[in-house]
Amino acid sequence: KPTETLDGASIQLFANAESDEDIREAHALGAAGIGLYRTEFLYLQGDAPPDEEAQFLLYRDLVLAMGGRPVTIRSLDLGSDKADRQGIVVRGEPNPALGLRGLRLCLARPEMFRAQIRAVLRAGAYGPVKLLLPMVTTPGEVRTAREIYERVARRLKRRGLDLPDPLPPLGI
């Protein structure tokens, strides 16, 4: 049903999701979109990080399942508090909640970050997508991430892949 305040102001409600079940429920309940899709759970499965193709298929299916409603995909945010079988996170940090995680972890693992960006950009051809950068501490981190994002997009375009125009927004 439409969501509005008692005085008639319209409100859009977006869902948080991390699974197919969450996405189906959000769609069925009429969520305006996915406001936060947590990608770390994909990285916690198996013995190796997911490759670009596995991520692309998941993100594409997510976008298609929302039927044109916007989807915000959060880049990897694994902290040492998560059970990480692939060895992505750094163990023994003095403050694992604020240490090498979120965008800092992505920048420390650039090939893994580029694969995720490629997958998100490719999925953006199937519907409205945004990429959220978590746990940002400095403007320099965002500038570096944006440079990587734009470089990855240029390479995908040179390969002739269908990307949305304009590119999906990148934010924090």
PDB file of C-alpha atoms in Angstrom:
ATOM      1  CA  LYS A   1       0.000   0.000   0.000  1.00  0.00           C
ATOM      2  CA  PRO A   2       1.165   3.570  -0.433  1.00  0.00           C
ATOM      3  CA  THR A   3       3.019   4.809   2.625  1.00  0.00           C
ATOM      4  CA  GLU A   4       2.119   8.230   3.931  1.00  0.00           C
ATOM      5  CA  THR A   5       1.979  10.228   7.117  1.00  0.00           C
ATOM      6  CA  LEU A   6      -1.285  11.099   8.848  1.00  0.00           C
ATOM      7  CA  ASP A   7      -1.213  14.502   7.133  1.00  0.00           C
ATOM      8  CA  GLY A   8      -0.872  12.872   3.691  1.00  0.00           C
ATOM      9  CA  ALA A   9       2.849  13.308   2.982  1.00  0.00           C
ATOM     10  CA  SER A  10       4.136  10.455   0.822  1.00  0.00           C
ATOM     11  CA  ILE A  11       7.073   8.436   2.146  1.00  0.00           C
ATOM     12  CA  GLN A  12       9.133   5.936   0.211  1.00  0.00           C
ATOM     13  CA  LEU A  13      10.311   2.910   2.181  1.00  0.00           C
ATOM     14  CA  PHE A  14      13.383   1.031   0.980  1.00  0.00           C
ATOM     15  CA  ALA A  15      14.401  -2.409   2.228  1.00  0.00           C
ATOM     16  CA  ASN A  16      17.711  -3.738   3.484  1.00  0.00           C
ATOM     17  CA  ALA A  17      18.597  -7.086   1.945  1.00  0.00           C
ATOM     18  CA  GLU A  18      21.260  -9.744   1.978  1.00  0.00           C
ATOM     19  CA  SER A  19      19.445 -12.746   0.484  1.00  0.00           C
ATOM     20  CA  ASP A  20      17.043 -13.800  -2.273  1.00  0.00           C
ATOM     21  CA  GLU A  21      14.360 -14.219   0.380  1.00  0.00           C
ATOM     22  CA  ASP A  22      14.837 -10.599   1.523  1.00  0.00           C
ATOM     23  CA  ILE A  23      14.521  -9.383  -2.060  1.00  0.00           C
ATOM     24  CA  ARG A  24      11.356 -11.387  -2.753  1.00  0.00           C
ATOM     25  CA  GLU A  25       9.812 -10.100   0.459  1.00  0.00           C
ATOM     26  CA  ALA A  26      10.760  -6.483  -0.303  1.00  0.00           C
ATOM     27  CA  HIS A  27       9.225  -6.731  -3.761  1.00  0.00           C
ATOM     28  CA  ALA A  28       6.067  -8.477  -2.484  1.00  0.00           C
ATOM     29  CA  LEU A  29       5.562  -5.893   0.264  1.00  0.00           C
ATOM     30  CA  GLY A  30       5.916  -3.017  -2.188  1.00  0.00           C
ATOM     31  CA  ALA A  31       9.242  -1.558  -1.050  1.00  0.00           C
ATOM     32  CA  ALA A  32      10.242   1.441  -3.150  1.00  0.00           C
ATOM     33  CA  GLY A  33      13.566  -0.322  -3.767  1.00  0.00           C
ATOM     34  CA  ILE A  34      16.548  -1.820  -2.012  1.00  0.00           C
ATOM     35  CA  GLY A  35      18.216   0.895   0.049  1.00  0.00           C
ATOM     36  CA  LEU A  36      21.093  -1.341   1.120  1.00  0.00           C
ATOM     37  CA  TYR A  37      22.167  -4.650  -0.368  1.00  0.00           C
ATOM     38  CA  ARG A  38      24.870  -6.191   1.825  1.00  0.00           C
ATOM     39  CA  THR A  39      27.451  -7.926  -0.357  1.00  0.00           C
ATOM     40  CA  GLU A  40      29.641  -9.310   2.427  1.00  0.00           C
ATOM     41  CA  PHE A  41      27.449 -12.392   2.799  1.00  0.00           C
ATOM     42  CA  LEU A  42      28.370 -13.416  -0.741  1.00  0.00           C
ATOM     43  CA  TYR A  43      32.028 -13.210   0.308  1.00  0.00           C
ATOM     44  CA  LEU A  44      31.441 -15.343   3.388  1.00  0.00           C
ATOM     45  CA  GLN A  45      30.334 -18.353   1.328  1.00  0.00           C
ATOM     46  CA  GLY A  46      32.817 -20.821  -0.042  1.00  0.00           C
ATOM     47  CA  ASP A  47      36.569 -20.995   0.237  1.00  0.00           C
ATOM     48  CA  ALA A  48      37.423 -18.238  -2.269  1.00  0.00           C
ATOM     49  CA  PRO A  49      36.066 -14.756  -2.904  1.00  0.00           C
ATOM     50  CA  PRO A  50      33.346 -14.665  -5.580  1.00  0.00           C
ATOM     51  CA  ASP A  51      34.587 -13.822  -9.051  1.00  0.00           C
ATOM     52  CA  GLU A  52      33.179 -11.086 -11.251  1.00  0.00           C
ATOM     53  CA  GLU A  53      30.781 -13.390 -13.083  1.00  0.00           C
ATOM     54  CA  ALA A  54      29.255 -14.841  -9.905  1.00  0.00           C
ATOM     55  CA  GLN A  55      28.743 -11.338  -8.531  1.00  0.00           C
ATOM     56  CA  PHE A  56      27.341 -10.035 -11.815  1.00  0.00           C
ATOM     57  CA  LEU A  57      24.750 -12.820 -12.001  1.00  0.00           C
ATOM     58  CA  LEU A  58      23.672 -12.196  -8.403  1.00  0.00           C
ATOM     59  CA  TYR A  59      23.464  -8.404  -8.829  1.00  0.00           C
ATOM     60  CA  ARG A  60      21.712  -8.696 -12.202  1.00  0.00           C
ATOM     61  CA  ASP A  61      19.105 -11.031 -10.708  1.00  0.00           C
ATOM     62  CA  LEU A  62      18.669  -8.637  -7.782  1.00  0.00           C
ATOM     63  CA  VAL A  63      18.082  -5.700 -10.134  1.00  0.00           C
ATOM     64  CA  LEU A  64      15.672  -7.691 -12.305  1.00  0.00           C
ATOM     65  CA  ALA A  65      13.770  -8.962  -9.248  1.00  0.00           C
ATOM     66  CA  MET A  66      13.090  -5.386  -8.171  1.00  0.00           C
ATOM     67  CA  GLY A  67      11.393  -4.667 -11.505  1.00  0.00           C
ATOM     68  CA  GLY A  68      12.767  -1.198 -12.161  1.00  0.00           C
ATOM     69  CA  ARG A  69      12.866  -0.069  -8.541  1.00  0.00           C
ATOM     70  CA  PRO A  70      16.270   1.329  -7.503  1.00  0.00           C
ATOM     71  CA  VAL A  71      18.872  -0.865  -5.848  1.00  0.00           C
ATOM     72  CA  THR A  72      21.807   0.373  -3.762  1.00  0.00           C
ATOM     73  CA  ILE A  73      24.623  -2.179  -3.591  1.00  0.00           C
ATOM     74  CA  ARG A  74      27.170  -1.682  -0.839  1.00  0.00           C
ATOM     75  CA  SER A  75      30.733  -2.563  -1.737  1.00  0.00           C
ATOM     76  CA  LEU A  76      32.419  -5.139   0.428  1.00  0.00           C
ATOM     77  CA  ASP A  77      32.391  -4.371   4.145  1.00  0.00           C
ATOM     78  CA  LEU A  78      34.082  -7.214   5.966  1.00  0.00           C
ATOM     79  CA  GLY A  79      35.625  -6.582   9.335  1.00  0.00           C
ATOM     80  CA  SER A  80      37.672  -8.984  11.386  1.00  0.00           C
ATOM     81  CA  ASP A  81      34.504  -9.622  13.407  1.00  0.00           C
ATOM     82  CA  LYS A  82      33.189 -11.744  10.507  1.00  0.00           C
ATOM     83  CA  ALA A  83      34.050 -15.413   9.975  1.00  0.00           C
ATOM     84  CA  ASP A  84      36.219 -15.025   6.882  1.00  0.00           C
ATOM     85  CA  ARG A  85      37.425 -18.346   5.432  1.00  0.00           C
ATOM     86  CA  GLN A  86      39.113 -16.714   2.418  1.00  0.00           C
ATOM     87  CA  GLY A  87      41.620 -14.689   4.439  1.00  0.00           C
ATOM     88  CA  ILE A  88      40.398 -11.338   3.107  1.00  0.00           C
ATOM     89  CA  VAL A  89      40.349  -9.486   6.425  1.00  0.00           C
ATOM     90  CA  VAL A  90      43.310  -8.740   8.652  1.00  0.00           C
ATOM     91  CA  ARG A  91      43.311 -10.631  11.945  1.00  0.00           C
ATOM     92  CA  GLY A  92      44.418  -9.258  15.275  1.00  0.00           C
ATOM     93  CA  GLU A  93      43.624  -5.601  14.643  1.00  0.00           C
ATOM     94  CA  PRO A  94      43.478  -3.438  17.776  1.00  0.00           C
ATOM     95  CA  ASN A  95      40.035  -2.127  16.743  1.00  0.00           C
ATOM     96  CA  PRO A  96      38.411  -4.513  14.229  1.00  0.00           C
ATOM     97  CA  ALA A  97      35.171  -2.515  14.120  1.00  0.00           C
ATOM     98  CA  LEU A  98      36.974   0.521  12.693  1.00  0.00           C
ATOM     99  CA  GLY A  99      40.184  -0.912  11.260  1.00  0.00           C
ATOM    100  CA  LEU A 100      40.839  -2.278   7.790  1.00  0.00           C
ATOM    101  CA  ARG A 101      37.277  -2.755   6.571  1.00  0.00           C
ATOM    102  CA  GLY A 102      34.780  -1.159   4.210  1.00  0.00           C
ATOM    103  CA  LEU A 103      36.368   1.096   1.634  1.00  0.00           C
ATOM    104  CA  ARG A 104      39.798   0.783   3.278  1.00  0.00           C
ATOM    105  CA  LEU A 105      39.675  -2.988   2.784  1.00  0.00           C
ATOM    106  CA  CYS A 106      38.519  -2.549  -0.832  1.00  0.00           C
ATOM    107  CA  LEU A 107      41.409  -0.188  -1.563  1.00  0.00           C
ATOM    108  CA  ALA A 108      43.840  -2.618   0.090  1.00  0.00           C
ATOM    109  CA  ARG A 109      42.505  -5.415  -2.186  1.00  0.00           C
ATOM    110  CA  PRO A 110      42.222  -3.502  -5.491  1.00  0.00           C
ATOM    111  CA  GLU A 111      41.679  -6.465  -7.830  1.00  0.00           C
ATOM    112  CA  MET A 112      38.860  -7.747  -5.660  1.00  0.00           C
ATOM    113  CA  PHE A 113      37.384  -4.220  -5.600  1.00  0.00           C
ATOM    114  CA  ARG A 114      37.669  -3.859  -9.387  1.00  0.00           C
ATOM    115  CA  ALA A 115      35.885  -7.198  -9.898  1.00  0.00           C
ATOM    116  CA  GLN A 116      33.033  -6.014  -7.699  1.00  0.00           C
ATOM    117  CA  ILE A 117      32.806  -2.691  -9.535  1.00  0.00           C
ATOM    118  CA  ARG A 118      32.744  -4.482 -12.911  1.00  0.00           C
ATOM    119  CA  ALA A 119      29.905  -6.694 -11.693  1.00  0.00           C
ATOM    120  CA  VAL A 120      27.878  -3.744 -10.372  1.00  0.00           C
ATOM    121  CA  LEU A 121      28.392  -1.711 -13.556  1.00  0.00           C
ATOM    122  CA  ARG A 122      27.333  -4.634 -15.737  1.00  0.00           C
ATOM    123  CA  ALA A 123      24.236  -5.233 -13.567  1.00  0.00           C
ATOM    124  CA  GLY A 124      23.363  -1.553 -13.987  1.00  0.00           C
ATOM    125  CA  ALA A 125      22.416  -2.275 -17.589  1.00  0.00           C
ATOM    126  CA  TYR A 126      19.357  -4.139 -16.230  1.00  0.00           C
ATOM    127  CA  GLY A 127      17.899  -1.403 -14.024  1.00  0.00           C
ATOM    128  CA  PRO A 128      18.661   1.477 -11.675  1.00  0.00           C
ATOM    129  CA  VAL A 129      21.677   0.770  -9.473  1.00  0.00           C
ATOM    130  CA  LYS A 130      23.810   2.814  -7.082  1.00  0.00           C
ATOM    131  CA  LEU A 131      27.120   1.798  -5.503  1.00  0.00           C
ATOM    132  CA  LEU A 132      27.618   2.656  -1.832  1.00  0.00           C
ATOM    133  CA  LEU A 133      31.124   2.932  -0.371  1.00  0.00           C
ATOM    134  CA  PRO A 134      31.064   2.036   3.353  1.00  0.00           C
ATOM    135  CA  MET A 135      33.253   3.087   6.266  1.00  0.00           C
ATOM    136  CA  VAL A 136      34.842   6.090   4.547  1.00  0.00           C
ATOM    137  CA  THR A 137      37.283   8.097   6.660  1.00  0.00           C
ATOM    138  CA  THR A 138      38.887  10.601   4.265  1.00  0.00           C
ATOM    139  CA  PRO A 139      38.018  12.441   1.056  1.00  0.00           C
ATOM    140  CA  GLY A 140      41.174  10.933  -0.458  1.00  0.00           C
ATOM    141  CA  GLU A 141      39.708   7.438  -0.125  1.00  0.00           C
ATOM    142  CA  VAL A 142      36.644   8.550  -2.073  1.00  0.00           C
ATOM    143  CA  ARG A 143      38.769  10.204  -4.771  1.00  0.00           C
ATOM    144  CA  THR A 144      40.821   7.028  -5.157  1.00  0.00           C
ATOM    145  CA  ALA A 145      37.679   4.866  -5.297  1.00  0.00           C
ATOM    146  CA  ARG A 146      36.116   7.187  -7.906  1.00  0.00           C
ATOM    147  CA  GLU A 147      39.275   7.011 -10.049  1.00  0.00           C
ATOM    148  CA  ILE A 148      39.178   3.203  -9.899  1.00  0.00           C
ATOM    149  CA  TYR A 149      35.442   3.225 -10.673  1.00  0.00           C
ATOM    150  CA  GLU A 150      35.863   5.461 -13.719  1.00  0.00           C
ATOM    151  CA  ARG A 151      38.905   3.511 -14.964  1.00  0.00           C
ATOM    152  CA  VAL A 152      36.984   0.218 -14.681  1.00  0.00           C
ATOM    153  CA  ALA A 153      34.021   1.745 -16.558  1.00  0.00           C
ATOM    154  CA  ARG A 154      36.279   2.961 -19.387  1.00  0.00           C
ATOM    155  CA  ARG A 155      37.803  -0.507 -19.736  1.00  0.00           C
ATOM    156  CA  LEU A 156      34.389  -2.165 -19.833  1.00  0.00           C
ATOM    157  CA  LYS A 157      33.225   0.267 -22.511  1.00  0.00           C
ATOM    158  CA  ARG A 158      36.342  -0.452 -24.584  1.00  0.00           C
ATOM    159  CA  ARG A 159      35.455  -4.152 -24.340  1.00  0.00           C
ATOM    160  CA  GLY A 160      32.072  -3.262 -25.841  1.00  0.00           C
ATOM    161  CA  LEU A 161      29.992  -4.145 -22.784  1.00  0.00           C
ATOM    162  CA  ASP A 162      26.587  -2.556 -22.363  1.00  0.00           C
ATOM    163  CA  LEU A 163      26.779  -0.071 -19.488  1.00  0.00           C
ATOM    164  CA  PRO A 164      24.134   2.365 -18.335  1.00  0.00           C
ATOM    165  CA  ASP A 165      24.529   5.982 -19.410  1.00  0.00           C
ATOM    166  CA  PRO A 166      25.031   7.827 -17.173  1.00  0.00           C
ATOM    167  CA  LEU A 167      26.970   5.429 -15.008  1.00  0.00           C
ATOM    168  CA  PRO A 168      25.364   4.369 -11.724  1.00  0.00           C
ATOM    169  CA  PRO A 169      25.926   6.910  -8.969  1.00  0.00           C
ATOM    170  CA  LEU A 170      28.778   6.284  -6.579  1.00  0.00           C
ATOM    171  CA  GLY A 171      28.294   7.543  -3.038  1.00  0.00           C
ATOM    172  CA  ILE A 172      29.073   7.154   0.644  1.00  0.00           C
TER     173      ILE A 172
END
